Coordinates of C-alpha atoms and ligand atoms in Angstrom, one line a residue:
M1448 CA 1.8 23.6 52.4
M1449 CA 1.2 24.2 48.7
D1450 CA 1.7 21.3 46.4
Q1451 CA 4.2 23.0 44.1
P1452 CA 6.2 20.6 41.9
L1453 CA 10.0 20.8 41.8
L1454 CA 10.6 21.3 38.1
I1455 CA 13.6 21.9 35.9
S1456 CA 11.8 24.8 34.2
S1457 CA 11.3 26.5 37.6
I1458 CA 15.1 26.5 38.2
I1459 CA 15.9 28.5 35.0
R1460 CA 12.9 30.7 35.4
H1461 CA 14.1 31.6 38.9
A1462 CA 17.6 32.3 37.6
A1463 CA 16.3 34.5 34.8
A1464 CA 14.0 36.5 37.2
C1465 CA 16.4 36.9 40.1
H1466 CA 19.9 36.6 38.6
G1467 CA 19.1 37.5 35.0
S1468 CA 22.3 39.5 34.4
T1469 CA 24.6 36.9 36.0
E1470 CA 27.2 35.9 33.5
I1471 CA 27.8 32.6 31.8
V1472 CA 31.1 32.4 30.1
S1473 CA 31.8 29.6 27.6
R1474 CA 34.9 28.5 25.7
I1475 CA 33.5 27.7 22.2
S1476 CA 35.0 25.5 19.5
D1477 CA 37.1 28.2 17.9
G1478 CA 38.7 28.8 21.3
S1479 CA 37.1 32.2 21.9
L1480 CA 35.0 33.1 24.9
H1481 CA 31.3 33.6 24.5
R1482 CA 29.4 35.6 27.1
T1483 CA 25.7 35.3 27.9
N1484 CA 23.6 35.4 31.1
Y1485 CA 20.7 33.5 32.7
A1486 CA 18.1 35.8 31.2
E1487 CA 19.3 35.0 27.7
V1488 CA 19.7 31.3 28.4
Y1489 CA 16.1 31.2 29.6
E1490 CA 14.9 33.0 26.5
R1491 CA 16.8 30.8 24.1
S1492 CA 15.7 27.6 26.0
S1493 CA 12.1 28.8 25.4
K1494 CA 12.9 29.2 21.6
L1495 CA 14.3 25.7 21.7
A1496 CA 11.2 24.4 23.5
N1497 CA 9.0 25.9 20.8
A1498 CA 11.2 24.2 18.1
L1499 CA 10.7 20.8 19.9
A1500 CA 7.0 21.4 20.1
S1501 CA 6.9 22.1 16.4
W1502 CA 8.6 18.8 15.8
R1503 CA 5.8 17.0 17.5
L1504 CA 7.8 15.3 20.2
Q1505 CA 5.7 13.4 22.8
R1506 CA 6.0 13.9 26.6
G1507 CA 8.8 11.8 27.9
D1508 CA 10.6 11.4 24.5
R1509 CA 14.4 11.3 24.7
V1510 CA 16.6 13.9 23.1
G1511 CA 20.3 13.0 22.9
T1512 CA 23.3 15.3 23.3
L1513 CA 26.9 14.8 22.4
G1514 CA 28.3 18.1 23.7
W1515 CA 31.0 19.8 25.7
N1516 CA 30.4 22.2 28.6
D1517 CA 29.1 25.4 26.9
H1518 CA 26.0 27.7 26.9
R1519 CA 24.3 25.8 24.1
H1520 CA 24.4 22.6 26.1
L1521 CA 23.0 24.5 29.0
E1522 CA 20.1 25.8 26.9
I1523 CA 19.4 22.2 25.7
Y1524 CA 19.4 21.0 29.4
Y1525 CA 16.6 23.5 30.2
G1526 CA 14.7 23.6 26.9
V1527 CA 14.4 19.8 26.6
S1528 CA 13.6 18.9 30.2
G1529 CA 11.6 22.0 30.9
A1530 CA 9.3 21.2 28.0
G1531 CA 8.6 17.7 29.3
F1532 CA 11.2 15.7 27.3
V1533 CA 14.2 13.8 28.6
C1534 CA 17.6 15.2 28.1
H1535 CA 19.9 12.3 27.4
T1536 CA 23.5 13.2 27.7
I1537 CA 25.9 10.8 25.9
N1538 CA 29.6 10.3 26.7
P1539 CA 31.4 11.0 23.4
R1540 CA 34.5 9.2 24.7
L1541 CA 32.7 5.9 24.4
F1542 CA 33.5 3.5 21.6
P1543 CA 31.2 4.2 18.6
D1544 CA 29.5 0.8 19.0
Q1545 CA 28.6 1.7 22.5
I1546 CA 27.2 5.1 21.4
V1547 CA 25.1 3.4 18.8
Y1548 CA 23.8 0.9 21.5
I1549 CA 23.0 3.7 23.9
V1550 CA 21.2 5.9 21.3
N1551 CA 19.1 3.0 20.1
H1552 CA 18.4 1.7 23.6
A1553 CA 17.2 5.2 24.6
S1554 CA 15.2 5.6 21.3
D1555 CA 16.5 9.1 21.1
R1556 CA 14.4 11.1 18.5
L1557 CA 16.8 14.0 18.1
L1558 CA 20.5 14.3 18.5
F1559 CA 22.3 17.6 19.4
V1560 CA 26.0 17.4 18.6
D1561 CA 29.0 19.6 19.0
P1562 CA 30.8 20.3 15.7
S1563 CA 33.7 18.2 16.9
F1564 CA 31.5 15.1 17.0
V1565 CA 30.0 15.5 13.5
G1566 CA 32.4 13.0 12.0
L1567 CA 31.6 10.5 14.7
V1568 CA 27.9 10.8 14.2
A1569 CA 28.1 10.8 10.4
D1570 CA 30.0 7.5 10.6
V1571 CA 27.3 5.7 12.6
R1572 CA 24.2 7.7 11.3
Q1573 CA 22.8 4.8 9.4
R1574 CA 22.8 2.6 12.5
L1575 CA 20.9 5.2 14.7
Q1576 CA 17.4 3.7 14.3
S1577 CA 15.2 6.2 16.1
V1578 CA 17.0 9.5 15.3
E1579 CA 14.9 11.8 13.1
R1580 CA 17.1 14.9 13.2
V1581 CA 20.7 15.8 14.0
I1582 CA 21.3 19.4 15.1
V1583 CA 24.8 20.8 15.2
M1584 CA 25.5 23.1 18.1
C1585 CA 27.0 26.0 16.3
S1586 CA 26.2 29.0 14.1
A1587 CA 25.6 28.7 10.3
S1588 CA 29.1 29.9 9.5
A1589 CA 30.7 27.3 11.8
M1590 CA 28.8 24.3 10.3
P1591 CA 31.3 21.7 9.2
P1592 CA 30.9 20.8 5.5
E1593 CA 30.4 17.2 6.4
A1594 CA 27.4 18.2 8.5
I1595 CA 25.8 20.1 5.6
A1596 CA 26.5 17.1 3.3
E1597 CA 24.8 14.8 5.8
G1598 CA 21.7 17.0 6.0
F1599 CA 22.3 17.9 9.7
E1600 CA 20.6 21.1 10.9
C1601 CA 22.2 24.2 12.4
Y1602 CA 21.4 25.0 16.1
E1603 CA 21.5 28.8 15.6
E1604 CA 19.2 28.6 12.6
V1605 CA 16.7 26.5 14.6
I1606 CA 16.8 29.0 17.5
A1607 CA 16.4 32.0 15.1
A1608 CA 13.4 30.4 13.5
H1609 CA 11.3 30.1 16.7
K1610 CA 9.7 32.7 18.9
S1611 CA 10.7 33.2 22.5
G1612 CA 8.3 32.7 25.4
F1613 CA 7.0 29.2 26.1
D1614 CA 4.2 28.0 28.3
W1615 CA 6.3 25.5 30.4
P1616 CA 4.0 22.6 31.3
R1617 CA 3.2 21.9 35.0
L1618 CA 4.7 18.4 35.0
D1619 CA 4.6 15.8 37.7
E1620 CA 7.8 16.3 39.6
N1621 CA 8.4 12.5 39.4
D1622 CA 8.4 12.6 35.6
A1623 CA 11.8 11.9 33.9
A1624 CA 13.9 14.9 33.1
G1625 CA 17.3 13.5 32.3
L1626 CA 19.0 10.2 31.3
C1627 CA 22.6 9.1 31.6
Y1628 CA 24.1 5.7 30.9
T1629 CA 26.7 4.1 33.0
S1630 CA 29.2 1.8 31.4
G1631 CA 30.5 1.2 34.8
T1632 CA 29.1 -2.2 35.4
T1633 CA 29.6 -5.4 33.4
G1634 CA 27.7 -6.0 30.2
D1635 CA 25.9 -3.4 28.2
P1636 CA 25.6 0.2 29.4
K1637 CA 22.6 0.8 31.6
G1638 CA 20.5 4.0 31.7
V1639 CA 19.6 6.0 34.8
L1640 CA 16.6 8.2 34.6
Y1641 CA 16.6 11.3 36.8
S1642 CA 13.3 12.9 37.7
H1643 CA 12.6 16.6 38.0
R1644 CA 12.3 16.1 41.8
S1645 CA 15.5 14.1 42.2
T1646 CA 17.5 16.6 40.1
A1647 CA 16.2 19.6 42.0
L1648 CA 16.7 18.0 45.5
H1649 CA 20.2 16.9 44.5
A1650 CA 21.1 20.3 43.2
L1651 CA 19.8 22.0 46.4
A1652 CA 21.8 19.5 48.5
V1653 CA 25.1 20.2 46.8
C1654 CA 24.8 23.9 47.4
A1655 CA 25.3 23.4 51.1
P1656 CA 28.4 24.8 52.8
D1657 CA 30.1 21.5 53.6
V1658 CA 29.4 20.2 50.1
F1659 CA 30.1 22.6 47.2
N1660 CA 29.2 25.8 49.2
L1661 CA 27.6 27.7 46.3
G1662 CA 26.0 31.1 46.3
E1663 CA 25.7 34.4 44.4
R1664 CA 29.3 35.3 45.0
T1665 CA 30.6 32.0 43.6
T1666 CA 32.1 31.7 40.1
V1667 CA 31.7 28.0 39.3
M1668 CA 33.7 26.2 36.6
P1669 CA 32.5 22.6 36.1
V1670 CA 35.4 20.7 34.6
V1671 CA 33.4 17.5 35.0
P1672 CA 31.7 17.2 31.7
M1673 CA 28.0 17.9 31.4
F1674 CA 27.7 14.5 29.8
H1675 CA 28.7 12.9 33.1
V1676 CA 25.8 12.6 35.5
N1677 CA 24.5 16.2 34.9
G1678 CA 27.9 17.7 35.5
W1679 CA 27.6 16.6 39.2
G1680 CA 24.5 18.8 39.5
L1681 CA 26.3 22.1 38.9
P1682 CA 24.4 23.2 35.8
H1683 CA 21.2 23.0 38.0
A1684 CA 22.8 24.2 41.3
A1685 CA 24.5 27.3 39.9
P1686 CA 21.3 28.9 38.5
M1687 CA 19.4 28.0 41.7
V1688 CA 21.6 30.3 43.7
G1689 CA 22.7 32.7 41.0
A1690 CA 26.3 31.6 40.8
R1691 CA 28.3 32.8 37.8
L1692 CA 29.2 29.9 35.4
V1693 CA 32.4 29.4 33.5
L1694 CA 32.1 26.6 31.0
P1695 CA 35.5 25.3 29.7
G1696 CA 34.3 23.7 26.4
Q1697 CA 36.6 21.1 25.0
R1698 CA 39.9 22.5 26.1
L1699 CA 40.6 20.7 29.4
D1700 CA 44.4 20.9 29.2
P1701 CA 46.0 22.4 32.3
A1702 CA 47.2 25.6 30.6
S1703 CA 43.7 26.4 29.3
L1704 CA 42.1 25.6 32.7
Y1705 CA 44.7 27.7 34.5
R1706 CA 44.1 30.7 32.2
L1707 CA 40.3 30.4 32.7
I1708 CA 40.6 30.2 36.5
T1709 CA 42.9 33.2 36.7
T1710 CA 41.3 35.5 34.0
E1711 CA 37.7 34.7 34.8
K1712 CA 38.3 34.6 38.6
V1713 CA 36.9 31.2 39.1
T1714 CA 36.3 30.5 42.9
F1715 CA 35.0 27.0 42.7
T1716 CA 35.7 24.1 40.3
A1717 CA 35.0 20.4 40.2
G1718 CA 36.4 17.3 38.5
V1719 CA 38.2 14.0 38.6
P1720 CA 41.7 13.6 40.3
T1721 CA 43.5 13.1 36.9
V1722 CA 42.6 16.6 35.8
W1723 CA 43.8 18.2 39.0
G1724 CA 47.1 16.2 39.0
S1725 CA 47.9 17.6 35.6
L1726 CA 46.9 21.1 36.7
L1727 CA 49.0 21.0 39.8
D1728 CA 52.0 19.8 37.9
W1729 CA 51.6 22.5 35.3
I1730 CA 51.3 25.2 38.1
D1731 CA 54.5 23.8 39.7
D1732 CA 56.4 23.8 36.4
N1733 CA 55.2 27.3 35.5
K1734 CA 55.5 28.7 39.0
G1735 CA 51.9 29.8 38.8
E1736 CA 49.4 30.6 41.5
I1737 CA 45.8 29.7 41.4
A1738 CA 44.4 32.6 43.4
P1739 CA 41.4 33.4 43.1
L1740 CA 40.4 29.7 43.4
E1741 CA 38.9 29.1 46.8
R1742 CA 37.6 25.5 46.6
V1743 CA 37.9 22.4 44.5
A1744 CA 35.6 19.4 44.5
I1745 CA 37.4 16.2 43.7
G1746 CA 35.5 13.0 43.0
G1747 CA 34.7 10.2 40.6
A1748 CA 37.7 8.4 41.9
A1749 CA 39.6 8.5 45.2
C1750 CA 41.5 11.7 46.0
P1751 CA 45.0 11.0 47.2
Q1752 CA 46.0 12.8 50.4
I1753 CA 48.9 14.4 48.6
M1754 CA 46.6 16.1 46.1
A1755 CA 44.6 17.7 48.9
D1756 CA 47.9 18.8 50.5
R1757 CA 49.1 20.4 47.2
F1758 CA 45.8 22.3 46.9
H1759 CA 46.0 23.4 50.6
K1760 CA 49.5 24.7 50.0
Q1761 CA 48.0 26.9 47.3
G1762 CA 45.4 28.1 49.8
V1763 CA 42.6 26.1 48.1
D1764 CA 40.0 24.1 50.2
V1765 CA 39.3 20.6 49.0
V1766 CA 36.0 18.7 49.1
H1767 CA 36.3 15.1 48.4
A1768 CA 33.0 13.7 47.0
W1769 CA 31.8 10.2 46.3
G1770 CA 29.0 9.3 44.0
M1771 CA 27.8 7.2 41.1
T1772 CA 25.7 7.7 38.0
E1773 CA 23.0 5.9 40.0
T1774 CA 23.2 8.4 42.8
S1775 CA 22.8 11.6 40.7
P1776 CA 25.8 11.5 41.6
V1777 CA 26.8 13.1 44.9
G1778 CA 26.1 10.9 47.9
L1779 CA 29.0 11.6 50.3
A1780 CA 31.2 14.6 50.8
N1781 CA 34.2 15.3 52.9
R1782 CA 35.3 18.9 53.4
C1783 CA 38.9 18.1 54.0
T1784 CA 40.4 20.3 56.7
V1785 CA 43.9 21.6 56.4
P1786 CA 46.0 19.5 58.7
A1787 CA 47.0 21.5 61.9
S1788 CA 50.7 20.6 61.3
P1789 CA 51.2 19.6 57.8
A1790 CA 53.6 16.7 57.3
P1791 CA 57.0 17.8 56.1
E1792 CA 57.7 17.7 52.3
G1793 CA 58.1 14.1 51.0
I1794 CA 56.7 12.4 54.1
M1795 CA 53.2 12.0 52.8
S1796 CA 52.6 8.7 51.0
P1797 CA 51.1 9.4 47.5
N1798 CA 49.0 6.3 47.9
R1799 CA 47.2 7.4 51.1
R1800 CA 43.6 8.1 50.2
L1801 CA 41.2 10.5 51.9
K1802 CA 38.0 9.2 53.3
Q1803 CA 34.9 9.9 51.1
G1804 CA 33.0 11.6 53.9
K1805 CA 29.5 11.8 55.4
P1806 CA 26.2 11.3 53.5
L1807 CA 24.4 14.4 52.4
F1808 CA 21.1 14.9 54.1
G1809 CA 18.6 12.5 52.5
V1810 CA 21.2 9.8 51.7
E1811 CA 21.5 6.9 54.0
T1812 CA 24.2 4.2 54.0
R1813 CA 24.7 0.7 55.4
L1814 CA 27.2 -2.1 55.2
L1815 CA 26.4 -5.7 54.4
N1816 CA 28.4 -8.9 54.9
D1817 CA 28.6 -11.6 52.2
D1818 CA 25.7 -13.4 53.9
D1819 CA 23.6 -10.1 53.7
S1820 CA 23.8 -9.5 57.5
V1821 CA 24.2 -5.8 58.4
L1822 CA 27.7 -4.9 59.7
P1823 CA 28.6 -2.4 62.4
H1824 CA 29.6 1.2 61.7
D1825 CA 32.9 1.1 63.7
G1826 CA 35.3 2.5 61.2
T1827 CA 37.2 -0.8 60.8
T1828 CA 34.7 -3.5 59.7
S1829 CA 34.4 -3.4 55.9
G1830 CA 31.5 -4.6 53.8
R1831 CA 29.3 -4.0 50.7
L1832 CA 28.2 -0.4 50.7
Q1833 CA 24.5 0.1 50.1
V1834 CA 22.7 3.5 49.9
R1835 CA 19.2 4.9 49.6
G1836 CA 17.7 8.3 49.2
P1837 CA 15.5 10.6 47.0
W1838 CA 18.2 10.9 44.3
V1839 CA 19.3 7.2 44.3
A1840 CA 18.0 5.1 41.4
S1841 CA 15.5 2.4 42.2
S1842 CA 16.0 0.6 38.9
Y1843 CA 17.5 1.1 35.5
F1844 CA 15.7 2.4 32.4
N1845 CA 14.4 -0.5 30.4
P1846 CA 17.0 -2.8 32.0
P1847 CA 18.5 -5.9 30.4
L1848 CA 16.9 -8.8 32.1
E1849 CA 19.9 -9.9 34.2
S1850 CA 20.1 -6.5 35.9
A1851 CA 16.4 -5.8 36.1
N1852 CA 16.7 -4.3 39.5
R1853 CA 19.9 -3.8 41.5
A1854 CA 17.9 -2.2 44.3
N1855 CA 17.6 -4.8 47.0
D1856 CA 15.3 -4.4 49.9
G1857 CA 14.9 -0.7 49.1
W1858 CA 18.7 -0.2 49.1
F1859 CA 21.0 0.3 46.2
E1860 CA 24.1 -2.0 45.9
T1861 CA 26.9 0.3 45.0
G1862 CA 29.5 -2.3 44.2
D1863 CA 32.0 -0.5 46.5
I1864 CA 33.5 -2.0 49.6
A1865 CA 33.6 0.4 52.5
T1866 CA 34.0 1.1 56.2
I1867 CA 31.7 3.5 58.1
E1868 CA 32.6 5.3 61.3
A1869 CA 30.1 5.6 64.1
A1870 CA 29.5 9.2 63.1
G1871 CA 28.8 8.3 59.5
T1872 CA 32.1 9.0 57.7
V1873 CA 32.5 6.5 54.9
E1874 CA 35.8 5.2 53.5
I1875 CA 35.8 3.3 50.2
V1876 CA 38.4 0.6 50.6
D1877 CA 37.9 -1.6 47.5
R1878 CA 35.6 -2.3 44.7
A1879 CA 33.5 -5.5 44.4
K1880 CA 32.7 -4.7 40.8
D1881 CA 35.4 -5.4 38.3
V1882 CA 35.4 -2.3 36.1
I1883 CA 38.5 -0.2 35.8
K1884 CA 38.3 3.6 36.2
S1885 CA 40.9 5.5 34.3
G1886 CA 41.0 9.3 34.3
G1887 CA 37.4 9.2 35.6
E1888 CA 36.1 7.1 32.7
W1889 CA 35.2 3.5 32.9
I1890 CA 36.9 0.7 31.0
S1891 CA 34.9 -2.5 31.0
S1892 CA 37.0 -5.4 32.1
V1893 CA 34.5 -7.8 30.4
T1894 CA 35.0 -6.1 27.0
L1895 CA 38.7 -6.2 27.4
E1896 CA 38.6 -9.9 28.3
N1897 CA 36.3 -10.7 25.4
A1898 CA 38.7 -8.8 23.0
A1899 CA 41.6 -10.8 24.4
M1900 CA 39.8 -14.1 24.2
S1901 CA 39.1 -13.5 20.5
H1902 CA 42.8 -14.1 19.9
P1903 CA 43.3 -17.7 19.0
D1904 CA 46.2 -18.3 21.4
V1905 CA 44.4 -17.0 24.5
Y1906 CA 42.7 -19.6 26.7
E1907 CA 41.5 -17.3 29.5
A1908 CA 42.0 -13.6 30.3
A1909 CA 41.3 -11.3 33.3
A1910 CA 41.6 -7.5 33.2
V1911 CA 42.1 -5.7 36.5
A1912 CA 42.9 -2.2 37.6
R1913 CA 46.4 -1.2 38.7
D1914 CA 46.8 2.0 40.7
D1915 CA 48.3 4.7 38.6
E1916 CA 49.4 8.1 39.9
R1917 CA 48.2 10.0 36.9
W1918 CA 45.1 8.2 35.8
G1919 CA 43.9 6.7 39.1
E1920 CA 43.8 3.3 37.6
R1921 CA 45.0 1.7 34.4
P1922 CA 44.1 -1.8 33.0
V1923 CA 46.5 -4.7 33.2
L1924 CA 45.7 -8.0 31.6
F1925 CA 46.4 -11.5 33.0
V1926 CA 46.4 -14.1 30.3
V1927 CA 46.5 -17.9 30.3
L1928 CA 47.7 -19.2 27.0
R1929 CA 46.6 -22.3 25.1
P1930 CA 49.2 -25.0 25.4
G1931 CA 52.0 -24.8 22.8
T1932 CA 51.4 -21.2 21.9
A1933 CA 53.6 -18.2 22.6
P1934 CA 52.3 -15.0 21.1
S1935 CA 54.3 -11.8 21.9
K1936 CA 53.0 -9.2 24.2
E1937 CA 53.2 -6.6 21.4
G1938 CA 51.2 -8.9 19.1
L1939 CA 48.5 -9.3 21.7
L1940 CA 48.4 -5.6 22.4
S1941 CA 48.0 -4.7 18.8
H1942 CA 45.2 -7.3 18.5
L1943 CA 43.4 -5.5 21.3
G1944 CA 44.1 -2.1 19.7
T1945 CA 41.9 -3.1 16.7
R1946 CA 39.0 -4.0 19.0
V1947 CA 38.8 -1.4 21.7
A1948 CA 39.4 2.4 22.1
R1949 CA 43.1 3.2 22.2
W1950 CA 42.9 4.4 25.8
W1951 CA 41.4 1.0 26.8
V1952 CA 44.4 -1.0 25.7
P1953 CA 46.1 -2.4 28.8
D1954 CA 49.4 -1.0 30.0
D1955 CA 50.8 -4.5 30.6
I1956 CA 50.1 -8.2 30.1
H1957 CA 51.1 -10.8 32.6
F1958 CA 51.2 -14.4 31.1
V1959 CA 50.3 -16.8 34.0
D1960 CA 49.7 -20.6 34.3
D1961 CA 46.3 -20.2 35.8
L1962 CA 43.9 -17.6 37.4
P1963 CA 42.4 -17.8 40.9
H1964 CA 38.7 -18.9 40.7
T1965 CA 35.8 -19.0 43.2
A1966 CA 33.8 -22.1 43.7
T1967 CA 31.4 -21.0 41.1
G1968 CA 34.2 -20.4 38.6
K1969 CA 34.4 -16.6 38.7
V1970 CA 37.9 -15.1 38.6
V1971 CA 38.8 -13.6 42.0
K1972 CA 39.8 -10.2 40.8
A1973 CA 40.5 -8.9 44.3
T1974 CA 43.4 -11.4 44.5
L1975 CA 44.8 -10.2 41.2
R1976 CA 44.5 -6.6 42.2
R1977 CA 46.3 -7.4 45.5
R1978 CA 49.0 -9.2 43.5
L1979 CA 49.5 -6.1 41.4
R1980 CA 49.7 -3.9 44.4
Q1981 CA 52.4 -6.1 46.0
Ligands
AMP2746 P1 30.2 6.5 37.9 O1 28.9 5.8 37.9 O2 30.9 6.6 36.6 O3 30.0 7.9 38.5 O4 31.2 5.7 38.9 C1 30.8 5.5 40.3 C2 32.0 4.7 40.9 O5 33.1 5.6 40.9 C3 31.7 4.5 42.4 O6 30.9 3.3 42.6 C4 33.2 4.3 42.9 O7 33.6 3.0 42.6 C5 33.9 5.3 42.1 N1 34.1 6.6 42.8 C6 33.4 7.7 42.6 N2 33.8 8.7 43.5 C7 34.8 8.1 44.2 C8 35.6 8.6 45.3 N3 35.6 9.8 45.8 N4 36.5 7.7 45.8 C9 36.6 6.4 45.4 N5 35.9 5.9 44.4 C10 35.0 6.8 43.8

């Protein structure tokens, strides 16, 4: 067979050639809808690539983005990666210090920012060591005055100043195309580099019928942000098959999403459980119906059975997907079938979780015991879940020494505890790692604990996740006080409020005499989590 590399540029070139007039609808910052198509996105990506070339970027240089889901972000995905640079999507919900760390660690040379993040970037601009230009993703008339005062450039002016048509390089398919940091583990955020090959193979895999089931007749609305692991592959998968794209911008409230689904006739959407819980409540309150929606992918955190039941009642199929930043992200998918005889109203336990499903072709799974022995796939024995596959990271990007390589023996340690049935269906039953996942976003337990310990009365602190119907998980803090001290809960919470993002502040604090420890002195978080559940 021909040795034809799998490249990001080939995806958009294919879309422009074969699905050129297929529409891409974006909600832009002023709330209006912008309409374009794959041919135009291709043309404008080539203008952007010409701009990048004129700025003398070197092959493999990183280009950061702080953007919502819209057509400009899509053009940057293709212009940057296609031209041989690395598109580094940054999560704007992180604390500014983390954003500074990530930009500096990645050595981003350029930063593309949505107008809504201009203030955030202006505040930290002096600390961004490698950034040479900041380009604001808007037209000249929408440039915020602060951006002009800071000397930031205007995206539309950049595009207008460069010619279309670009000689896309024939890269090695194993070259880096994208970069995303996970703050999901302890310590500093860690970068995961995606290659052209891994991105293309992952996107092909998620198009399959029992995964996202995408094709020419699908209208896809990725609610999962494009700054989260390449929007679960949708910005690459949709153009591959010529699916219409609806990009919701920054308005992710249930009323706005509902309106987009119904007026733009969205047939498939994807996001974390928190988003769907709010949407389903809104639909109930407003007696709405979400026809034309046919299918929803739910992932990033466990999907409660009751959520799948509520979608099924609306005639919407559910795909429960599991993945990680390190797995591109989709590794497992469970196309939940409608129960033959649905349980009567109120019988379903809201805490029952659905299994995460079978591996996509290419991904393999195994379970390990604490002593590293391989455990049986019998659906009941639980162990550490490890995965491997062509879109699973083998190491981190310029990793800090202590985490130089989490891949062990050719397998990636997920930090999840799971069972696997004989026929391959995986259920995530707990988490070995200590991070807390709230509304699909990570909260670092270590950062919370350090913030708590910076209070003079706190001797020891442990932050753990408590199940939460709306957010999936919320942080709760266990605190051992220094003898003779008695700070108030409120006082301690406001101390934390000055040190971490507002949504990281724990929902509750339990003052305890001591914490459970392992022989090596680590707090046994599983015991604390169990205590909270009970
Ligand atoms: P991230 O790297 O932010 O994508 O987070 C990956 C982690 O999210 C996984 O290791 C799991 O702990 C959790 N996760 C993702 N999807 C699911 C799911 N469907 N069910 C349960 N946990 C999930």
